[in-house]
């Protein structure tokens, strides 16, 4: 009705209410908007705790996020990074990427810590090493189109972008569901799999 996309409306709410440079407060403000204002398909606080726990356990130095959307997951990942770590996040939609960039910078993360890459994941992944300087990822968070999960995992494998012992965390594999990805991960013999039960965000 306003002509302003809901992602932009959410950012305007963040600007008005979030404390700049405080990533946790930025996320809490985002949650408040999604609970009381408009639903946005970000990872949310409940599943966010799983992400935070795994980051603490793994302490990865090179993290890849597929599916930036508005930057919620990016801020969640970035605040859990150990010193000296770097996060690469891939957004397919330039309009969402423009919002995410502002959210990430509002939370206090510069380009040395978080690099936002705009483009389809199937085009970005093959050039991550040469163009963006990502030798191998220790931690991958998939939260983009579910139909792309298996294709992109196999792309990461074929371009040798997964470090030994890397963690691949994929959201919403049961609902809306990524059955081919899940079957491959469980049966290919390369991974140890665990399903984390959680509710849908918000």
PDB file of C-alpha atoms in Angstrom:
ATOM      1  CA  UNK A   1       0.000   0.000   0.000  1.00  0.00           C
ATOM      2  CA  UNK A   2       2.839   2.392   0.783  1.00  0.00           C
ATOM      3  CA  UNK A   3       4.891   1.439  -2.258  1.00  0.00           C
ATOM      4  CA  UNK A   4       7.785   0.656   0.103  1.00  0.00           C
ATOM      5  CA  UNK A   5       8.866  -3.015   0.136  1.00  0.00           C
ATOM      6  CA  UNK A   6       8.430  -4.746   3.491  1.00  0.00           C
ATOM      7  CA  UNK A   7      12.181  -5.374   3.703  1.00  0.00           C
ATOM      8  CA  UNK A   8      12.755  -1.630   3.469  1.00  0.00           C
ATOM      9  CA  UNK A   9      10.027  -1.002   6.054  1.00  0.00           C
ATOM     10  CA  UNK A  10      11.809  -3.385   8.405  1.00  0.00           C
ATOM     11  CA  UNK A  11      15.070  -1.500   7.909  1.00  0.00           C
ATOM     12  CA  UNK A  12      13.355   1.814   8.633  1.00  0.00           C
ATOM     13  CA  UNK A  13      12.134   0.294  11.907  1.00  0.00           C
ATOM     14  CA  UNK A  14      15.693  -0.817  12.694  1.00  0.00           C
ATOM     15  CA  UNK A  15      17.016   2.659  11.991  1.00  0.00           C
ATOM     16  CA  UNK A  16      14.493   4.150  14.382  1.00  0.00           C
ATOM     17  CA  UNK A  17      14.878   1.640  17.225  1.00  0.00           C
ATOM     18  CA  UNK A  18      18.131  -0.355  17.034  1.00  0.00           C
ATOM     19  CA  UNK A  19      21.384   0.692  18.710  1.00  0.00           C
ATOM     20  CA  UNK A  20      24.008   1.162  15.956  1.00  0.00           C
ATOM     21  CA  UNK A  21      27.071  -1.022  16.416  1.00  0.00           C
ATOM     22  CA  UNK A  22      25.247  -3.443  18.741  1.00  0.00           C
ATOM     23  CA  UNK A  23      24.556  -6.592  16.683  1.00  0.00           C
ATOM     24  CA  UNK A  24      22.573  -8.322  19.424  1.00  0.00           C
ATOM     25  CA  UNK A  25      20.275  -5.321  19.794  1.00  0.00           C
ATOM     26  CA  UNK A  26      19.893  -5.107  16.011  1.00  0.00           C
ATOM     27  CA  UNK A  27      18.724  -8.750  15.974  1.00  0.00           C
ATOM     28  CA  UNK A  28      16.369  -8.211  18.914  1.00  0.00           C
ATOM     29  CA  UNK A  29      14.855  -5.185  17.160  1.00  0.00           C
ATOM     30  CA  UNK A  30      14.474  -7.222  13.987  1.00  0.00           C
ATOM     31  CA  UNK A  31      12.696  -9.940  15.995  1.00  0.00           C
ATOM     32  CA  UNK A  32      10.374  -7.367  17.543  1.00  0.00           C
ATOM     33  CA  UNK A  33       9.392  -6.134  14.081  1.00  0.00           C
ATOM     34  CA  UNK A  34       8.771  -9.660  12.802  1.00  0.00           C
ATOM     35  CA  UNK A  35       6.666 -10.652  15.830  1.00  0.00           C
ATOM     36  CA  UNK A  36       4.593  -7.464  15.968  1.00  0.00           C
ATOM     37  CA  UNK A  37       4.848  -5.939  12.505  1.00  0.00           C
ATOM     38  CA  UNK A  38       5.404  -8.053   9.408  1.00  0.00           C
ATOM     39  CA  UNK A  39       6.754 -11.562   9.024  1.00  0.00           C
ATOM     40  CA  UNK A  40      10.109 -11.818   7.251  1.00  0.00           C
ATOM     41  CA  UNK A  41      11.607 -15.211   6.462  1.00  0.00           C
ATOM     42  CA  UNK A  42      14.804 -14.754   8.459  1.00  0.00           C
ATOM     43  CA  UNK A  43      16.256 -17.549  10.576  1.00  0.00           C
ATOM     44  CA  UNK A  44      14.806 -16.004  13.760  1.00  0.00           C
ATOM     45  CA  UNK A  45      15.845 -16.293  17.414  1.00  0.00           C
ATOM     46  CA  UNK A  46      14.881 -19.931  18.120  1.00  0.00           C
ATOM     47  CA  UNK A  47      16.869 -21.502  15.295  1.00  0.00           C
ATOM     48  CA  UNK A  48      19.375 -18.698  15.773  1.00  0.00           C
ATOM     49  CA  UNK A  49      20.412 -20.289  19.072  1.00  0.00           C
ATOM     50  CA  UNK A  50      21.371 -23.476  17.197  1.00  0.00           C
ATOM     51  CA  UNK A  51      23.531 -21.411  14.827  1.00  0.00           C
ATOM     52  CA  UNK A  52      25.188 -19.589  17.742  1.00  0.00           C
ATOM     53  CA  UNK A  53      25.930 -22.843  19.583  1.00  0.00           C
ATOM     54  CA  UNK A  54      27.516 -24.444  16.526  1.00  0.00           C
ATOM     55  CA  UNK A  55      29.635 -21.358  15.898  1.00  0.00           C
ATOM     56  CA  UNK A  56      30.907 -21.476  19.486  1.00  0.00           C
ATOM     57  CA  UNK A  57      31.738 -25.174  19.150  1.00  0.00           C
ATOM     58  CA  UNK A  58      33.450 -24.919  15.748  1.00  0.00           C
ATOM     59  CA  UNK A  59      35.065 -21.433  15.947  1.00  0.00           C
ATOM     60  CA  UNK A  60      35.369 -21.235  12.131  1.00  0.00           C
ATOM     61  CA  UNK A  61      37.735 -18.722  10.521  1.00  0.00           C
ATOM     62  CA  UNK A  62      36.114 -18.763   7.053  1.00  0.00           C
ATOM     63  CA  UNK A  63      32.321 -18.775   6.885  1.00  0.00           C
ATOM     64  CA  UNK A  64      30.112 -18.835   3.793  1.00  0.00           C
ATOM     65  CA  UNK A  65      26.429 -17.904   3.905  1.00  0.00           C
ATOM     66  CA  UNK A  66      24.224 -18.705   0.920  1.00  0.00           C
ATOM     67  CA  UNK A  67      21.073 -16.587   1.128  1.00  0.00           C
ATOM     68  CA  UNK A  68      21.672 -13.172   2.681  1.00  0.00           C
ATOM     69  CA  UNK A  69      18.090 -11.889   2.318  1.00  0.00           C
ATOM     70  CA  UNK A  70      17.857  -8.883   4.714  1.00  0.00           C
ATOM     71  CA  UNK A  71      21.063  -9.626   6.605  1.00  0.00           C
ATOM     72  CA  UNK A  72      19.573 -11.126   9.789  1.00  0.00           C
ATOM     73  CA  UNK A  73      21.469 -14.407   9.448  1.00  0.00           C
ATOM     74  CA  UNK A  74      24.574 -12.511   8.392  1.00  0.00           C
ATOM     75  CA  UNK A  75      24.579 -10.432  11.577  1.00  0.00           C
ATOM     76  CA  UNK A  76      23.857 -13.572  13.609  1.00  0.00           C
ATOM     77  CA  UNK A  77      26.853 -15.339  12.054  1.00  0.00           C
ATOM     78  CA  UNK A  78      29.162 -12.311  12.192  1.00  0.00           C
ATOM     79  CA  UNK A  79      28.618 -11.697  15.905  1.00  0.00           C
ATOM     80  CA  UNK A  80      29.650 -15.289  16.632  1.00  0.00           C
ATOM     81  CA  UNK A  81      32.900 -15.237  14.679  1.00  0.00           C
ATOM     82  CA  UNK A  82      36.217 -15.650  16.485  1.00  0.00           C
ATOM     83  CA  UNK A  83      38.809 -12.851  16.137  1.00  0.00           C
ATOM     84  CA  UNK A  84      40.333 -12.651  12.671  1.00  0.00           C
ATOM     85  CA  UNK A  85      37.526 -14.610  11.009  1.00  0.00           C
ATOM     86  CA  UNK A  86      35.796 -13.536   7.797  1.00  0.00           C
ATOM     87  CA  UNK A  87      32.262 -14.062   6.529  1.00  0.00           C
ATOM     88  CA  UNK A  88      31.285 -14.208   2.869  1.00  0.00           C
ATOM     89  CA  UNK A  89      27.551 -13.868   2.239  1.00  0.00           C
ATOM     90  CA  UNK A  90      25.858 -14.377  -1.133  1.00  0.00           C
ATOM     91  CA  UNK A  91      22.631 -12.581  -2.092  1.00  0.00           C
ATOM     92  CA  UNK A  92      20.833 -13.261  -5.357  1.00  0.00           C
ATOM     93  CA  UNK A  93      18.435 -10.288  -5.280  1.00  0.00           C
ATOM     94  CA  UNK A  94      20.113  -6.860  -5.613  1.00  0.00           C
ATOM     95  CA  UNK A  95      17.171  -5.130  -3.874  1.00  0.00           C
ATOM     96  CA  UNK A  96      17.432  -7.360  -0.825  1.00  0.00           C
ATOM     97  CA  UNK A  97      21.218  -7.045  -0.926  1.00  0.00           C
ATOM     98  CA  UNK A  98      20.916  -3.251  -0.717  1.00  0.00           C
ATOM     99  CA  UNK A  99      18.878  -3.607   2.487  1.00  0.00           C
ATOM    100  CA  UNK A 100      21.193  -6.294   3.878  1.00  0.00           C
ATOM    101  CA  UNK A 101      24.268  -4.134   3.290  1.00  0.00           C
ATOM    102  CA  UNK A 102      22.749  -1.365   5.424  1.00  0.00           C
ATOM    103  CA  UNK A 103      21.683  -3.824   8.143  1.00  0.00           C
ATOM    104  CA  UNK A 104      25.163  -5.379   8.290  1.00  0.00           C
ATOM    105  CA  UNK A 105      26.891  -2.005   8.523  1.00  0.00           C
ATOM    106  CA  UNK A 106      24.322  -0.741  11.065  1.00  0.00           C
ATOM    107  CA  UNK A 107      25.261  -3.725  13.242  1.00  0.00           C
ATOM    108  CA  UNK A 108      28.879  -2.579  13.126  1.00  0.00           C
ATOM    109  CA  UNK A 109      30.552  -5.016  10.716  1.00  0.00           C
ATOM    110  CA  UNK A 110      32.891  -3.620   8.075  1.00  0.00           C
ATOM    111  CA  UNK A 111      33.918  -5.122   4.735  1.00  0.00           C
ATOM    112  CA  UNK A 112      36.999  -6.723   6.281  1.00  0.00           C
ATOM    113  CA  UNK A 113      34.745  -8.873   8.461  1.00  0.00           C
ATOM    114  CA  UNK A 114      31.718  -9.335   6.190  1.00  0.00           C
ATOM    115  CA  UNK A 115      31.876  -9.345   2.389  1.00  0.00           C
ATOM    116  CA  UNK A 116      28.523  -9.176   0.630  1.00  0.00           C
ATOM    117  CA  UNK A 117      28.537 -10.759  -2.838  1.00  0.00           C
ATOM    118  CA  UNK A 118      25.579 -10.182  -5.163  1.00  0.00           C
ATOM    119  CA  UNK A 119      24.722 -12.800  -7.783  1.00  0.00           C
ATOM    120  CA  UNK A 120      23.244 -16.266  -8.327  1.00  0.00           C
ATOM    121  CA  UNK A 121      24.980 -18.815  -6.111  1.00  0.00           C
ATOM    122  CA  UNK A 122      25.743 -21.119  -9.038  1.00  0.00           C
ATOM    123  CA  UNK A 123      27.751 -18.295 -10.629  1.00  0.00           C
ATOM    124  CA  UNK A 124      29.353 -16.994  -7.427  1.00  0.00           C
ATOM    125  CA  UNK A 125      30.570 -20.310  -5.960  1.00  0.00           C
ATOM    126  CA  UNK A 126      32.975 -21.203  -8.838  1.00  0.00           C
ATOM    127  CA  UNK A 127      34.753 -17.841  -8.498  1.00  0.00           C
ATOM    128  CA  UNK A 128      34.886 -17.591  -4.696  1.00  0.00           C
ATOM    129  CA  UNK A 129      38.557 -18.549  -4.552  1.00  0.00           C
ATOM    130  CA  UNK A 130      39.956 -16.459  -7.397  1.00  0.00           C
ATOM    131  CA  UNK A 131      37.735 -13.383  -7.210  1.00  0.00           C
ATOM    132  CA  UNK A 132      36.946 -13.199  -3.495  1.00  0.00           C
ATOM    133  CA  UNK A 133      39.916 -14.907  -1.869  1.00  0.00           C
ATOM    134  CA  UNK A 134      38.051 -17.707  -0.096  1.00  0.00           C
ATOM    135  CA  UNK A 135      40.444 -20.696  -0.104  1.00  0.00           C
ATOM    136  CA  UNK A 136      38.131 -23.083   1.764  1.00  0.00           C
ATOM    137  CA  UNK A 137      35.118 -22.627   4.025  1.00  0.00           C
ATOM    138  CA  UNK A 138      35.132 -24.052   7.550  1.00  0.00           C
ATOM    139  CA  UNK A 139      31.416 -23.367   8.021  1.00  0.00           C
ATOM    140  CA  UNK A 140      28.623 -23.035   5.442  1.00  0.00           C
ATOM    141  CA  UNK A 141      25.129 -21.791   6.269  1.00  0.00           C
ATOM    142  CA  UNK A 142      22.527 -22.500   3.584  1.00  0.00           C
ATOM    143  CA  UNK A 143      19.366 -20.448   3.811  1.00  0.00           C
ATOM    144  CA  UNK A 144      18.517 -19.720   0.184  1.00  0.00           C
ATOM    145  CA  UNK A 145      16.255 -21.534  -2.300  1.00  0.00           C
ATOM    146  CA  UNK A 146      15.822 -25.100  -1.041  1.00  0.00           C
ATOM    147  CA  UNK A 147      15.976 -26.509  -4.591  1.00  0.00           C
ATOM    148  CA  UNK A 148      19.522 -25.085  -4.825  1.00  0.00           C
ATOM    149  CA  UNK A 149      20.887 -26.816  -1.710  1.00  0.00           C
ATOM    150  CA  UNK A 150      22.090 -30.028  -3.376  1.00  0.00           C
ATOM    151  CA  UNK A 151      23.390 -28.305  -6.506  1.00  0.00           C
ATOM    152  CA  UNK A 152      25.365 -25.792  -4.440  1.00  0.00           C
ATOM    153  CA  UNK A 153      26.755 -28.402  -2.044  1.00  0.00           C
ATOM    154  CA  UNK A 154      28.055 -30.357  -5.024  1.00  0.00           C
ATOM    155  CA  UNK A 155      29.481 -27.150  -6.503  1.00  0.00           C
ATOM    156  CA  UNK A 156      31.338 -26.500  -3.245  1.00  0.00           C
ATOM    157  CA  UNK A 157      32.671 -30.054  -3.375  1.00  0.00           C
ATOM    158  CA  UNK A 158      33.716 -29.933  -7.047  1.00  0.00           C
ATOM    159  CA  UNK A 159      35.564 -26.630  -6.535  1.00  0.00           C
ATOM    160  CA  UNK A 160      37.190 -27.995  -3.349  1.00  0.00           C
ATOM    161  CA  UNK A 161      35.823 -25.158  -1.236  1.00  0.00           C
ATOM    162  CA  UNK A 162      35.024 -27.227   1.863  1.00  0.00           C
ATOM    163  CA  UNK A 163      37.811 -27.491   4.425  1.00  0.00           C
ATOM    164  CA  UNK A 164      38.471 -30.833   6.064  1.00  0.00           C
ATOM    165  CA  UNK A 165      35.924 -31.264   8.855  1.00  0.00           C
ATOM    166  CA  UNK A 166      33.794 -28.358   7.603  1.00  0.00           C
ATOM    167  CA  UNK A 167      30.286 -27.900   8.994  1.00  0.00           C
ATOM    168  CA  UNK A 168      27.393 -27.425   6.560  1.00  0.00           C
ATOM    169  CA  UNK A 169      24.249 -26.132   8.259  1.00  0.00           C
ATOM    170  CA  UNK A 170      21.081 -26.029   6.128  1.00  0.00           C
ATOM    171  CA  UNK A 171      17.829 -24.389   7.220  1.00  0.00           C
ATOM    172  CA  UNK A 172      14.313 -25.716   6.535  1.00  0.00           C
ATOM    173  CA  UNK A 173      15.351 -29.083   5.079  1.00  0.00           C
ATOM    174  CA  UNK A 174      12.163 -30.743   6.374  1.00  0.00           C
ATOM    175  CA  UNK A 175       9.704 -27.913   5.659  1.00  0.00           C
ATOM    176  CA  UNK A 176       9.385 -26.463   3.055  1.00  0.00           C
ATOM    177  CA  UNK A 177      11.943 -29.216   2.520  1.00  0.00           C
ATOM    178  CA  UNK A 178      15.057 -30.156   0.558  1.00  0.00           C
ATOM    179  CA  UNK A 179      14.622 -33.945   0.255  1.00  0.00           C
ATOM    180  CA  UNK A 180      17.271 -34.549  -2.441  1.00  0.00           C
ATOM    181  CA  UNK A 181      19.854 -32.590  -0.473  1.00  0.00           C
ATOM    182  CA  UNK A 182      18.984 -34.486   2.690  1.00  0.00           C
ATOM    183  CA  UNK A 183      19.141 -37.874   0.970  1.00  0.00           C
ATOM    184  CA  UNK A 184      22.510 -37.053  -0.587  1.00  0.00           C
ATOM    185  CA  UNK A 185      23.994 -35.804   2.683  1.00  0.00           C
ATOM    186  CA  UNK A 186      22.839 -38.947   4.490  1.00  0.00           C
ATOM    187  CA  UNK A 187      23.874 -41.521   1.880  1.00  0.00           C
ATOM    188  CA  UNK A 188      26.923 -40.198  -0.002  1.00  0.00           C
ATOM    189  CA  UNK A 189      29.309 -41.231   2.770  1.00  0.00           C
ATOM    190  CA  UNK A 190      31.044 -37.848   3.034  1.00  0.00           C
ATOM    191  CA  UNK A 191      29.082 -36.394   5.943  1.00  0.00           C
ATOM    192  CA  UNK A 192      27.862 -37.179   9.419  1.00  0.00           C
ATOM    193  CA  UNK A 193      24.309 -35.852   9.603  1.00  0.00           C
ATOM    194  CA  UNK A 194      22.214 -34.492  12.425  1.00  0.00           C
ATOM    195  CA  UNK A 195      18.728 -33.007  12.152  1.00  0.00           C
ATOM    196  CA  UNK A 196      18.000 -30.188  14.587  1.00  0.00           C
ATOM    197  CA  UNK A 197      14.281 -30.019  15.355  1.00  0.00           C
ATOM    198  CA  UNK A 198      12.870 -26.499  15.495  1.00  0.00           C
ATOM    199  CA  UNK A 199       9.730 -24.558  14.741  1.00  0.00           C
ATOM    200  CA  UNK A 200       9.339 -22.203  11.805  1.00  0.00           C
ATOM    201  CA  UNK A 201      10.622 -18.684  12.471  1.00  0.00           C
ATOM    202  CA  UNK A 202       8.283 -16.318  14.332  1.00  0.00           C
TER     203      UNK A 202
END
